[in-house]
Coordinates of C-alpha atoms in Angstrom, one line a residue:
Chain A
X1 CA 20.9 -8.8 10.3
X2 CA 20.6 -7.1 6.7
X3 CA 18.8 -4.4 6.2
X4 CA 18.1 -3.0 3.2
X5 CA 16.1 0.7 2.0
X6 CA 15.2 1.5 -1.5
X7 CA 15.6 5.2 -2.6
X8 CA 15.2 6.8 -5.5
X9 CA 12.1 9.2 -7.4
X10 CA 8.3 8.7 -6.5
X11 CA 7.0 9.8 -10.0
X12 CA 8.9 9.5 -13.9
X13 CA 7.7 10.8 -16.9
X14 CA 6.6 8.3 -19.3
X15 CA 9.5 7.1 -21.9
X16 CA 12.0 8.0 -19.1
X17 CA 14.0 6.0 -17.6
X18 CA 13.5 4.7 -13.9
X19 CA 16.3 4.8 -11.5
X20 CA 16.2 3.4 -7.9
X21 CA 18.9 2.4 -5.7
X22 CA 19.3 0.2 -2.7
X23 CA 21.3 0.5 0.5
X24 CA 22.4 -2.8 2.7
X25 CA 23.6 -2.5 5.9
X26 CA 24.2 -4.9 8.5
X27 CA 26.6 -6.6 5.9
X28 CA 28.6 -6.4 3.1
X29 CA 27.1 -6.5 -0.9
X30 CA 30.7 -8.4 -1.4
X31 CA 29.2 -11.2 1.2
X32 CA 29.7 -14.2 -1.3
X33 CA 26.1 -16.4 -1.3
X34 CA 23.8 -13.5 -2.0
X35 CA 22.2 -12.0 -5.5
X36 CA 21.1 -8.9 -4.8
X37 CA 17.5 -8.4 -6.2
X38 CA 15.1 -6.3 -7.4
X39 CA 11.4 -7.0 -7.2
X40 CA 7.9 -5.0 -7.9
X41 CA 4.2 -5.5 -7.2
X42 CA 1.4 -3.6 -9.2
X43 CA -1.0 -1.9 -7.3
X44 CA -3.6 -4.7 -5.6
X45 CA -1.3 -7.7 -7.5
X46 CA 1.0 -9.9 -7.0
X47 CA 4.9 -9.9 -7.0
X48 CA 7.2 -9.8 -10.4
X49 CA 10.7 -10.9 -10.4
X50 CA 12.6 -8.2 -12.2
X51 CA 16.5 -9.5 -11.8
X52 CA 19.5 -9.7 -9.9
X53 CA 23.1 -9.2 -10.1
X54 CA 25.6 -11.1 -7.7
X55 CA 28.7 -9.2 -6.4
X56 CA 30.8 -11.0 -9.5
X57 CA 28.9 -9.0 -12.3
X58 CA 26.6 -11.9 -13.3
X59 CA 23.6 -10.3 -13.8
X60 CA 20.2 -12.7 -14.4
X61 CA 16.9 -10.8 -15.5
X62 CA 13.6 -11.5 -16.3
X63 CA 13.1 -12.4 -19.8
X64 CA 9.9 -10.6 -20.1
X65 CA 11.6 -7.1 -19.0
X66 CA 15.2 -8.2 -20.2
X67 CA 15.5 -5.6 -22.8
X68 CA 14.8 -2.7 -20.6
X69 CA 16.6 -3.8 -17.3
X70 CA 19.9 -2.9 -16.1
X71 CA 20.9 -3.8 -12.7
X72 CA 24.1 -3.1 -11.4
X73 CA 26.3 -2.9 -7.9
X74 CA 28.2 -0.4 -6.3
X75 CA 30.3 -1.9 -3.4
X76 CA 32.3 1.1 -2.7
X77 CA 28.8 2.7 -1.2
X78 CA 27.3 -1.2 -0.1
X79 CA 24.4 -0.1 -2.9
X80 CA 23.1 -1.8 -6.0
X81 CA 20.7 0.0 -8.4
X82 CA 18.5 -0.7 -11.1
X83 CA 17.6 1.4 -14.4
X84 CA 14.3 0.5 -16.2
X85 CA 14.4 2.2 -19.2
X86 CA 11.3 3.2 -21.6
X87 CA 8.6 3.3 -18.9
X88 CA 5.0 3.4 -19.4
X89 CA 2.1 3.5 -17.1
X90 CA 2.2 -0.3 -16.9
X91 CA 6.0 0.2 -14.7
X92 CA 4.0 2.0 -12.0
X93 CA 4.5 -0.2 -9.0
X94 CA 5.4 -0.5 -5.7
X95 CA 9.8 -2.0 -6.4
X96 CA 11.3 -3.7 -3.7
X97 CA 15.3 -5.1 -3.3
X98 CA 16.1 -7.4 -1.7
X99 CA 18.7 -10.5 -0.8
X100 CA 18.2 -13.6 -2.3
X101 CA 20.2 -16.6 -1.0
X102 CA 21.1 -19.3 -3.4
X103 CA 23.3 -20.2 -6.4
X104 CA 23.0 -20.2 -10.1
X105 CA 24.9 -22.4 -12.4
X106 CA 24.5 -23.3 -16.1
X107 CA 21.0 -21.1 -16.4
X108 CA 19.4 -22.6 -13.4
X109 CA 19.2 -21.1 -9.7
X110 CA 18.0 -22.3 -6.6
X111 CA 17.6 -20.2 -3.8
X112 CA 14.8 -18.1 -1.5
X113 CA 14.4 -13.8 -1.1
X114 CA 16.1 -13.8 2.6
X115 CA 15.5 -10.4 3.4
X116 CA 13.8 -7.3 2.0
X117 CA 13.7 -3.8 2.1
X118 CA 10.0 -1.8 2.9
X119 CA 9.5 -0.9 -0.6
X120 CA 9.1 2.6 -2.7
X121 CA 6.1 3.6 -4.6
X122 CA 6.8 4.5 -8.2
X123 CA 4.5 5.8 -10.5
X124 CA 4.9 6.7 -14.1
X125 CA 2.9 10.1 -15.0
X126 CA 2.9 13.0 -17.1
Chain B
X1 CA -2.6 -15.8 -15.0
X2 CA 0.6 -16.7 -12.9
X3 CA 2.4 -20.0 -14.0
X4 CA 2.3 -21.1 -10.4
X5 CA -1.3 -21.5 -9.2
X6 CA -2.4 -20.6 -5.9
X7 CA -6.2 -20.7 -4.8
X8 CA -7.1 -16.4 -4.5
X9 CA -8.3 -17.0 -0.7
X10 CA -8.7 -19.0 2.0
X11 CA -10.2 -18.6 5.3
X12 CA -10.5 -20.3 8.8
X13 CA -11.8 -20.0 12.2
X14 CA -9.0 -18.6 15.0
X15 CA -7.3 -21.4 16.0
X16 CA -8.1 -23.8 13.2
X17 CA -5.7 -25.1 10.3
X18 CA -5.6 -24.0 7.4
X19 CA -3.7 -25.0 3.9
X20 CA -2.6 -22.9 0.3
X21 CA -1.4 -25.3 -2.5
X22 CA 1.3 -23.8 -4.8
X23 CA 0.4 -25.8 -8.2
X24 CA 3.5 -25.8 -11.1
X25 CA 5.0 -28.1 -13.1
X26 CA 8.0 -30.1 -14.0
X27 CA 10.0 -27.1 -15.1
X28 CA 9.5 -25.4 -11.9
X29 CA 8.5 -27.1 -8.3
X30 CA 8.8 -30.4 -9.7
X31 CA 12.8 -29.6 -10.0
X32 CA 13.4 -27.1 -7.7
X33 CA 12.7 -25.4 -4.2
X34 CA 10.0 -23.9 -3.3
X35 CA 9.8 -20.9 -0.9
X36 CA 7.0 -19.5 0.7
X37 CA 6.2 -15.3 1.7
X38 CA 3.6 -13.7 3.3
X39 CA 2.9 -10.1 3.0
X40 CA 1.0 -8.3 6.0
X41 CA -1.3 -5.0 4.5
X42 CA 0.5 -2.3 3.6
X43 CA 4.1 -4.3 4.3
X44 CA 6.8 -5.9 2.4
X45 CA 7.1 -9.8 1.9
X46 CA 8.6 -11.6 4.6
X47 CA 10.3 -14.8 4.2
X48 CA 8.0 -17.5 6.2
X49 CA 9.7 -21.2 4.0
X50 CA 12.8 -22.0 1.9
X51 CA 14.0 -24.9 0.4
X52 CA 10.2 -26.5 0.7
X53 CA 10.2 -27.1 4.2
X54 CA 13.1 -25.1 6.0
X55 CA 11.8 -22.2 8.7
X56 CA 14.0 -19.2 9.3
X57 CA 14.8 -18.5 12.5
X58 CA 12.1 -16.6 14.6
X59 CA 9.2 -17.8 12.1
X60 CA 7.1 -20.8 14.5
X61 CA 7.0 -24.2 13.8
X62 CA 2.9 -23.2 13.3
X63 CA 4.1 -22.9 10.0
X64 CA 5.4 -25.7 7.7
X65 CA 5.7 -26.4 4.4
X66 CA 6.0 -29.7 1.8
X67 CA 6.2 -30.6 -1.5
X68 CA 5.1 -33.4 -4.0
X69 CA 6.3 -33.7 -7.5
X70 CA 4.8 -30.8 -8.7
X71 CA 2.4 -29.0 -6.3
X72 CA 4.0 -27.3 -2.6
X73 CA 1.4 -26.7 0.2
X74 CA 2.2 -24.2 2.7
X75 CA 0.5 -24.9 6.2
X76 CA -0.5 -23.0 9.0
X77 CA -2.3 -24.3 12.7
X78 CA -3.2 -22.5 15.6
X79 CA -4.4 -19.8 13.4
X80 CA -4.2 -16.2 15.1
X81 CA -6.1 -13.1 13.2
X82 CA -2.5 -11.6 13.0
X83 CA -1.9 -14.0 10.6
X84 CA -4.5 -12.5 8.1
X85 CA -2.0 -11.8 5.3
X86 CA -1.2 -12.3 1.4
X87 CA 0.8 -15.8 0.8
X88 CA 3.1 -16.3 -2.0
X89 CA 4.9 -19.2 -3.2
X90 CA 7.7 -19.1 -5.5
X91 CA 10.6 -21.0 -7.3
X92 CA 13.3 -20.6 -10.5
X93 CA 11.6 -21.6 -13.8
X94 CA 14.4 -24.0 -15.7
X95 CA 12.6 -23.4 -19.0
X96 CA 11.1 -19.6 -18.8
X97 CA 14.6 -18.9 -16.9
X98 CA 12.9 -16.8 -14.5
X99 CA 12.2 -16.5 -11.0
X100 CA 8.7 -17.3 -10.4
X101 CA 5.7 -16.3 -7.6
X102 CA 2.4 -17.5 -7.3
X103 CA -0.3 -15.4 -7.8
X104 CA -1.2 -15.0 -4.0
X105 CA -3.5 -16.2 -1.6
X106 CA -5.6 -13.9 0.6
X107 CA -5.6 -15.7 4.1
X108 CA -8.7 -14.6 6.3
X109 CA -9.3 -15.5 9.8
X110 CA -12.5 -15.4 10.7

């Protein structure tokens, strides 16, 4: 079973850039079939797709947040990270990774967010 | 306002059955899967449907999903207050290019 734990600073200064990263276990990041994903939820809202990168290099992001996002993986340490850059008040969220099992081809993916980690809080603030 | 539209609540009696609708459009449930999530308080999202109808292992058959041309309803019988949750649909958006959830519906047993 995959597991995965987010890690990474509770509070960033605004214009700073957010970094968090995300341990699997229970399997490898190389594992072909999964893009590994990063996802957030403002306080009392729903969820927001951010992106995610399969084990190849492909990355796929949100449009809305492309310009700021970089996700990337680390399969020596079974980790993948992501780096939101600029932040404001409006990045303060609760980020979840997690696995998504599916495949992308010609700008179109199918798939479903198989497993997920428990979440960190993060909260832009001077 | 989310692209997918989900009704914000719903509620039932223990034991009823209860049903959340998952409205898109062309460019997103009516050409691609639809999965389903439900997010206990103070938890992360769990994985309850895939591919529209499709349980993972250990979720009940109490829980089934379906899809027609553009809308996917999630359904749940046999209601239990432990299933008082947050439920989120989502798909891939072919013309945004973006993975997409529904705004959530509250689920309330009553």
């Amino acid at each position: 079973q995959v597991q995965l734990q987010e890690s990474g600073p509770g509070l960033v200064k605004p214009s700073q850039t957010l970094s968090l990263s995300c341990s699997v276990s229970g399997g490898s990041i190389s594992s072909g079939g999964y893009y590994w994903s990063w996802i957030r939820q403002h306080p009392g809202k729903g969820l927001e797709w951010i992106g995610y990168i399969y084990n190849s290099g492909s990355t796929y992001y949100n449009p809305s947040l492309k310009s700021r996002v970089t996700i990337s993986v680390d399969t020596s340490k079974n980790q993948f990270s992501l780096k939101l850059s600029s932040v404001t008040a409006a990045d303060t969220a609760v980020y979840y990774c997690a696995s998504w099992l599916g495949h992308c081809s010609g700008g179109s993916c199918w798939g479903y967010f198989q497993h997920w980690g428990q979440g960190t809080l993060v909260a832009v603030s001077s | 306002q989310s692209v997918l539209t989900q009704p914000p609540s719903v509620s039932a009696a223990p034991g009823q059955k209860v049903t959340i609708s998952c409205s898109g459009s062309s460019s997103n449930i009516g050409n691609n899967f639809v999965s389903w999530y439900h997010q206990l308080p103070g938890t992360a999202p769990k994985l309850l449907i895939y591919d529209n109808n499709k349980r993972p292992s250990g979720i009940p058959d109490r829980f089934s999903g379906s899809k027609s041309g553009t809308s996917a309803t999630l359904g749940i019988t046999g209601l239990q207050t432990g299933d008082e949750a947050d439920y989120y649909c989502g798909t891939w958006d072919t013309s945004l290019s973006t993975v997409l959830f529904g705004g959530g519906t509250q689920l309330t047993v009553l």
